[in-house]
Amino acid sequence: MSKENQAAGAPLKAVVGIIVFLAVAVYLLAKLATSGFQVDAQVMTKEAVAARLKPVGSSLASDAPPGQRTGEQVYKAVCMSCHADGLAGSPKFGDAGAWGARIGKGFETLSTHALQGFNAMPAKGGSPDLSDDEVKRAVAYMANAAGAKFTEPAVGGAEGGAAAAADPDVVGKKIYDSICVACHASGAAGAPKFGDKAAWAPRLKDGVDAAYEIAKKGLNAMPPKGGFSGSDEEFKAAVVYLTNSAK
Ligand code: HEC
Ligand code: HEC
């Protein structure tokens, strides 16, 4: 090696050293953050089971509004507590061998099993306040991590303009099914129930537009826009879909 090469090699070594050090530091920080979340998520899951009747959104560790969590967020908040380690015989996350035959059943069957329960797999992973689409997103997320090519059902608010351009009835139903259903299907927290004429009549006496304005701002336990983060137009489609059910 010539003298010049040796001189050039020293700073290079220093740079490589710094890069390796940074990579290790980032990895350790990430580890720390994930393990903290894991403990959290387990506590949250227990709470979620205990507090079945609590309004959605208060019981899961996520900033996303009810019904809007991605597959990854749902997995980390709920499913991970069993599927990360293969607890109780569950197929382990990322284990293509354990998932292969299950993936062969198809997305619909796997989703039905995750929604309704399957042997030691509890319905919705024990978190009844997850929307059906959230559970399906988590199914796709987990199966895809083990080699499947399923499409995660889209998150309502993230579709933006594309959804607004579609048929308002379809958009309204889609938003209702992923968000409003959490309270308005069961009448949770005093919400007027889907299809319940008596509950809706006094609210609709001034017309749908008036009810829309009230729901947009929020009313007692009804969060502004029901927690929906998309456009006013899309939210209105959901109000129309919901109120049409009770006409
Ligand atoms: C309390 C533990 C537990 C939690 C929490 C849990 N699972 Fe499971 N899961 C299981 C077990 C056990 C099985 C295996 C059941 C069997 O095959 O007998 C399973 C199997 C599955 C399967 C495969 C079903 C099939 O037809 O082969 C899917 C899909 C699934 N879980 C999705 C989920 C999703 C999505 C979540 C989170 C919302 C979740 N699980 C949370 C325990 C759990
Ligand atoms: C966290 C539960 C919850 C969610 C989610 C929710 N709502 Fe509500 N909603 C309520 C409750 C509770 C009321 C009744 C409030 C009251 O009268 O005190 C209500 C009332 C309403 C009303 C009637 C307002 C009026 O004029 O009396 C409309 C319209 C409405 N919701 C639409 C929606 C739509 C559309 C969505 C989905 C985008 C949605 N809500 C999501 C709880 C919810």
Coordinates of N, CA and C in Angstrom, one line a residue, residues 92-235:
K92 N -47.7 -17.7 13.8 CA -46.7 -16.6 14.1 C -46.6 -15.6 13.0
F93 N -46.4 -14.4 13.4 CA -46.2 -13.3 12.4 C -45.0 -13.6 11.5
G94 N -45.1 -13.5 10.2 CA -44.0 -13.6 9.3 C -43.6 -15.1 9.1
D95 N -44.3 -16.1 9.7 CA -43.9 -17.5 9.5 C -44.6 -18.1 8.4
A96 N -44.0 -18.1 7.2 CA -44.6 -18.6 6.0 C -45.1 -20.0 6.1
G97 N -44.4 -20.8 6.9 CA -44.8 -22.2 7.0 C -46.1 -22.3 7.8
A98 N -46.2 -21.5 8.9 CA -47.5 -21.6 9.7 C -48.7 -21.0 8.9
W99 N -48.4 -20.0 8.1 CA -49.5 -19.3 7.4 C -49.9 -19.9 6.0
G100 N -49.0 -20.7 5.4 CA -49.2 -21.2 4.0 C -50.5 -21.8 3.8
A101 N -50.9 -22.8 4.6 CA -52.2 -23.5 4.4 C -53.3 -22.6 4.7
R102 N -53.1 -21.7 5.7 CA -54.2 -20.8 6.1 C -54.5 -19.8 4.9
I103 N -53.4 -19.3 4.4 CA -53.5 -18.3 3.3 C -54.3 -19.0 2.1
G104 N -54.1 -20.3 1.9 CA -54.8 -21.0 0.9 C -56.3 -21.0 1.0
K105 N -56.8 -20.8 2.3 CA -58.3 -20.7 2.5 C -58.9 -19.5 1.8
G106 N -58.0 -18.5 1.5 CA -58.5 -17.3 0.9 C -58.9 -16.2 1.9
F107 N -58.8 -14.9 1.4 CA -59.0 -13.8 2.2 C -60.4 -13.7 2.9
E108 N -61.4 -14.1 2.2 CA -62.8 -14.1 2.8 C -62.9 -15.0 4.0
T109 N -62.4 -16.2 3.8 CA -62.6 -17.2 4.9 C -61.7 -16.8 6.1
L110 N -60.5 -16.3 5.8 CA -59.7 -15.9 7.0 C -60.3 -14.7 7.7
S111 N -60.9 -13.8 6.9 CA -61.5 -12.6 7.5 C -62.7 -13.1 8.4
T112 N -63.5 -14.0 7.8 CA -64.7 -14.5 8.6 C -64.2 -15.1 9.9
H113 N -63.1 -15.9 9.8 CA -62.6 -16.5 11.0 C -62.1 -15.5 12.0
A114 N -61.4 -14.5 11.5 CA -60.9 -13.4 12.4 C -62.0 -12.6 13.0
L115 N -63.1 -12.4 12.2 CA -64.2 -11.6 12.7 C -65.1 -12.4 13.7
Q116 N -65.3 -13.6 13.4 CA -66.3 -14.4 14.2 C -65.6 -15.3 15.2
G117 N -64.3 -15.5 15.1 CA -63.6 -16.4 16.0 C -63.4 -17.7 15.4
F118 N -62.4 -18.5 15.8 CA -62.0 -19.7 15.2 C -61.2 -20.5 16.3
N119 N -61.8 -21.5 16.9 CA -61.1 -22.3 18.0 C -60.6 -21.3 19.0
A120 N -59.3 -21.3 19.3 CA -58.7 -20.4 20.4 C -58.6 -19.0 19.9
M121 N -58.9 -18.7 18.6 CA -58.8 -17.4 18.1 C -60.1 -16.7 18.5
P122 N -60.0 -15.6 19.4 CA -61.3 -15.0 19.8 C -61.8 -14.1 18.6
A123 N -63.1 -13.8 18.6 CA -63.7 -13.0 17.6 C -63.1 -11.6 17.7
K124 N -62.7 -11.0 16.5 CA -62.0 -9.7 16.5 C -60.8 -9.7 17.4
G125 N -60.2 -10.8 17.7 CA -59.0 -10.8 18.5 C -59.3 -10.4 20.0
G126 N -60.6 -10.4 20.3 CA -61.0 -10.0 21.7 C -61.3 -8.5 21.8
S127 N -61.3 -7.8 20.7 CA -61.5 -6.3 20.7 C -62.8 -6.0 19.9
P128 N -64.0 -6.1 20.5 CA -65.2 -6.0 19.7 C -65.4 -4.6 19.2
D129 N -64.6 -3.6 19.7 CA -64.8 -2.3 19.2 C -64.0 -2.0 17.9
L130 N -63.3 -3.0 17.4 CA -62.7 -2.8 16.1 C -63.7 -2.9 15.0
S131 N -63.6 -2.1 13.9 CA -64.6 -2.2 12.8 C -64.2 -3.5 12.0
D132 N -65.2 -4.0 11.3 CA -64.9 -5.2 10.4 C -63.7 -4.9 9.5
D133 N -63.7 -3.7 8.9 CA -62.6 -3.4 8.0 C -61.3 -3.3 8.7
E134 N -61.3 -2.9 9.9 CA -60.0 -2.8 10.6 C -59.5 -4.2 10.8
V135 N -60.4 -5.2 11.2 CA -59.9 -6.5 11.4 C -59.4 -7.1 10.1
K136 N -60.2 -6.8 9.0 CA -59.8 -7.3 7.7 C -58.4 -6.8 7.3
R137 N -58.2 -5.5 7.6 CA -56.9 -4.9 7.3 C -55.8 -5.6 8.0
A138 N -56.0 -6.0 9.3 CA -55.0 -6.7 10.1 C -54.8 -8.1 9.5
V139 N -55.9 -8.7 9.0 CA -55.7 -10.0 8.4 C -54.8 -9.9 7.2
A140 N -55.1 -9.0 6.3 CA -54.3 -8.8 5.1 C -52.8 -8.5 5.5
Y141 N -52.7 -7.6 6.5 CA -51.3 -7.2 6.9 C -50.5 -8.4 7.4
M142 N -51.2 -9.2 8.3 CA -50.5 -10.4 8.8 C -50.2 -11.5 7.7
A143 N -51.2 -11.7 6.9 CA -51.1 -12.8 5.9 C -50.0 -12.3 4.9
N144 N -50.0 -11.0 4.5 CA -49.0 -10.5 3.5 C -47.6 -10.6 4.1
A145 N -47.5 -10.5 5.4 CA -46.1 -10.6 6.0 C -45.6 -12.0 5.9
A146 N -46.5 -13.0 5.6 CA -46.1 -14.4 5.5 C -46.3 -14.8 4.0
G147 N -46.3 -13.9 3.1 CA -46.2 -14.3 1.7 C -47.5 -14.1 0.9
A148 N -48.6 -13.8 1.5 CA -49.9 -13.6 0.7 C -49.8 -12.3 0.0
K149 N -50.8 -12.1 -1.0 CA -50.8 -10.8 -1.7 C -52.2 -10.3 -1.6
F150 N -52.8 -10.2 -0.4 CA -54.1 -9.6 -0.2 C -54.1 -8.1 -0.3
T151 N -55.2 -7.5 -0.6 CA -55.3 -6.1 -0.6 C -56.0 -5.6 0.7
E152 N -55.3 -4.8 1.4 CA -55.9 -4.2 2.7 C -57.1 -3.4 2.3
P153 N -58.3 -3.6 2.9 CA -59.4 -2.6 2.6 C -59.0 -1.2 2.9
A154 N -59.3 -0.3 2.1 CA -58.8 1.1 2.2 C -59.3 1.8 3.5
V155 N -58.5 2.7 4.0 CA -59.0 3.5 5.2 C -59.8 4.6 4.7
G156 N -61.0 4.7 5.3 CA -62.0 5.7 4.8 C -61.5 7.1 4.4
G157 N -60.9 7.8 5.4 CA -60.6 9.2 5.2 C -59.5 9.4 4.2
A158 N -58.6 8.4 4.0 CA -57.4 8.5 3.2 C -57.7 8.5 1.7
E159 N -59.0 8.1 1.3 CA -59.3 8.0 -0.1 C -59.5 9.3 -0.7
G160 N -60.0 10.3 0.1 CA -60.1 11.7 -0.4 C -60.9 11.8 -1.7
G161 N -60.3 12.5 -2.6 CA -61.0 12.9 -3.8 C -61.6 11.7 -4.6
A162 N -60.9 10.6 -4.6 CA -61.3 9.5 -5.4 C -62.7 9.0 -4.9
A163 N -62.9 9.0 -3.6 CA -64.1 8.5 -3.0 C -65.2 9.5 -3.3
A164 N -64.9 10.8 -3.2 CA -65.9 11.8 -3.4 C -66.4 11.8 -4.8
A165 N -65.6 11.4 -5.8 CA -66.0 11.3 -7.2 C -67.0 10.2 -7.4
A166 N -67.0 9.2 -6.5 CA -67.8 8.0 -6.7 C -69.3 8.3 -6.3
D167 N -70.2 7.3 -6.5 CA -71.6 7.4 -6.2 C -71.7 7.7 -4.7
P168 N -72.5 8.8 -4.4 CA -72.6 9.2 -2.9 C -73.2 8.1 -2.1
D169 N -74.1 7.3 -2.6 CA -74.7 6.2 -1.8 C -73.6 5.2 -1.4
V170 N -72.7 4.9 -2.4 CA -71.7 3.9 -2.1 C -70.7 4.5 -1.1
V171 N -70.4 5.8 -1.3 CA -69.4 6.4 -0.4 C -70.0 6.5 1.0
G172 N -71.3 6.9 1.1 CA -72.0 7.0 2.4 C -72.0 5.7 3.1
K173 N -72.3 4.6 2.4 CA -72.4 3.3 3.0 C -71.0 2.9 3.5
K174 N -70.0 3.1 2.7 CA -68.7 2.7 3.0 C -68.2 3.4 4.3
I175 N -68.5 4.7 4.4 CA -68.0 5.4 5.6 C -68.9 5.0 6.8
Y176 N -70.2 4.8 6.6 CA -71.0 4.3 7.7 C -70.5 3.0 8.2
D177 N -70.2 2.0 7.2 CA -69.7 0.7 7.6 C -68.4 0.7 8.4
S178 N -67.6 1.7 8.1 CA -66.2 1.6 8.7 C -66.2 2.5 9.9
I179 N -67.1 3.5 10.1 CA -66.9 4.4 11.2 C -68.2 4.5 12.1
C180 N -69.3 5.0 11.4 CA -70.5 5.4 12.2 C -71.1 4.1 12.8
V181 N -70.9 3.0 12.1 CA -71.5 1.7 12.6 C -71.1 1.4 14.0
A182 N -70.0 1.9 14.4 CA -69.5 1.6 15.8 C -70.5 2.0 16.8
C183 N -71.1 3.1 16.6 CA -72.1 3.6 17.6 C -73.5 3.5 17.1
H184 N -73.8 3.8 15.8 CA -75.1 3.9 15.3 C -75.8 2.5 15.1
A185 N -75.0 1.4 15.0 CA -75.6 0.1 14.8 C -76.3 -0.4 16.1
S186 N -75.6 -0.2 17.2 CA -76.1 -0.7 18.5 C -76.8 0.4 19.3
G187 N -76.6 1.7 18.9 CA -77.1 2.7 19.7 C -76.2 3.0 20.9
A188 N -74.9 2.7 20.8 CA -74.0 2.9 21.9 C -73.9 4.4 22.2
A189 N -73.8 4.7 23.5 CA -73.7 6.0 24.0 C -74.9 6.9 23.7
G190 N -76.0 6.2 23.5 CA -77.3 7.0 23.2 C -77.4 7.5 21.7
A191 N -76.6 6.9 20.8 CA -76.7 7.2 19.4 C -78.1 6.7 18.8
P192 N -78.7 7.6 18.0 CA -79.9 7.1 17.3 C -79.6 5.9 16.4
K193 N -80.3 4.8 16.6 CA -79.9 3.5 15.9 C -80.2 3.6 14.4
F194 N -79.4 2.9 13.6 CA -79.7 2.8 12.2 C -81.0 2.1 12.0
G195 N -81.9 2.8 11.1 CA -83.2 2.2 10.8 C -84.3 2.4 11.8
D196 N -84.0 3.1 12.9 CA -84.9 3.3 14.0 C -85.7 4.6 13.8
K197 N -86.9 4.5 13.1 CA -87.7 5.7 12.8 C -88.0 6.6 14.0
A198 N -88.4 5.9 15.1 CA -88.8 6.7 16.3 C -87.6 7.5 16.8
A199 N -86.4 6.9 16.8 CA -85.3 7.6 17.3 C -84.9 8.8 16.4
W200 N -85.1 8.6 15.1 CA -84.6 9.6 14.1 C -85.6 10.7 13.9
A201 N -86.9 10.4 14.0 CA -88.0 11.4 13.7 C -87.7 12.8 14.3
P202 N -87.5 12.9 15.6 CA -87.4 14.2 16.2 C -86.1 14.9 15.7
R203 N -85.1 14.1 15.3 CA -83.8 14.7 14.9 C -83.9 15.2 13.4
L204 N -84.9 14.6 12.7 CA -85.0 15.0 11.3 C -86.1 15.9 11.0
K205 N -86.8 16.5 12.1 CA -87.9 17.3 11.9 C -87.6 18.6 11.1
D206 N -86.3 19.1 11.2 CA -85.9 20.2 10.4 C -85.1 19.9 9.2
G207 N -85.2 18.6 8.8 CA -84.6 18.2 7.6 C -83.2 17.6 7.8
V208 N -82.7 16.9 6.8 CA -81.4 16.2 6.8 C -80.2 17.3 6.9
D209 N -80.4 18.4 6.2 CA -79.3 19.4 6.3 C -79.1 19.9 7.7
A210 N -80.2 20.1 8.4 CA -80.0 20.6 9.8 C -79.3 19.6 10.7
A211 N -79.7 18.3 10.5 CA -79.0 17.2 11.3 C -77.6 17.1 10.9
Y212 N -77.3 17.3 9.6 CA -75.9 17.3 9.1 C -75.0 18.3 9.8
E213 N -75.6 19.6 9.8 CA -74.9 20.7 10.5 C -74.5 20.3 11.9
I214 N -75.5 19.8 12.6 CA -75.3 19.4 14.1 C -74.3 18.3 14.2
A215 N -74.4 17.3 13.3 CA -73.5 16.2 13.4 C -72.0 16.6 13.1
K216 N -71.9 17.6 12.2 CA -70.6 18.0 11.7 C -69.9 18.7 12.9
K217 N -70.6 19.4 13.7 CA -70.0 20.1 14.9 C -69.8 19.1 16.0
G218 N -70.6 18.1 16.1 CA -70.6 17.2 17.2 C -71.7 17.5 18.2
L219 N -72.2 16.5 18.9 CA -73.3 16.8 19.9 C -73.1 15.8 21.0
N220 N -72.8 16.2 22.2 CA -72.6 15.3 23.4 C -71.6 14.2 23.0
A221 N -72.1 13.0 23.1 CA -71.2 11.8 22.8 C -70.9 11.6 21.3
M222 N -71.6 12.3 20.5 CA -71.3 12.2 19.0 C -70.1 13.1 18.7
P223 N -69.0 12.6 18.4 CA -67.8 13.4 18.1 C -68.0 14.2 16.8
P224 N -67.3 15.4 16.6 CA -67.5 16.1 15.4 C -67.2 15.2 14.2
K225 N -68.1 15.2 13.2 CA -68.1 14.3 12.1 C -68.0 12.9 12.4
G226 N -68.4 12.5 13.6 CA -68.4 11.1 14.1 C -66.9 10.6 14.1
G227 N -66.0 11.5 14.1 CA -64.6 11.0 14.1 C -64.0 10.8 12.7
F228 N -64.8 11.1 11.7 CA -64.4 10.9 10.3 C -63.5 12.0 9.9
S229 N -62.4 11.7 9.2 CA -61.3 12.7 8.9 C -61.4 13.1 7.5
G230 N -62.3 12.6 6.7 CA -62.3 13.0 5.3 C -63.1 14.3 5.0
S231 N -63.5 14.5 3.8 CA -64.1 15.8 3.4 C -65.6 15.9 3.9
D232 N -66.1 17.1 4.0 CA -67.4 17.4 4.4 C -68.4 16.7 3.5
E233 N -68.1 16.7 2.2 CA -69.0 16.1 1.2 C -69.2 14.6 1.5
E234 N -68.1 13.9 1.8 CA -68.1 12.5 2.1 C -68.9 12.2 3.4
F235 N -68.6 13.1 4.4 CA -69.3 13.0 5.7 C -70.8 13.1 5.4

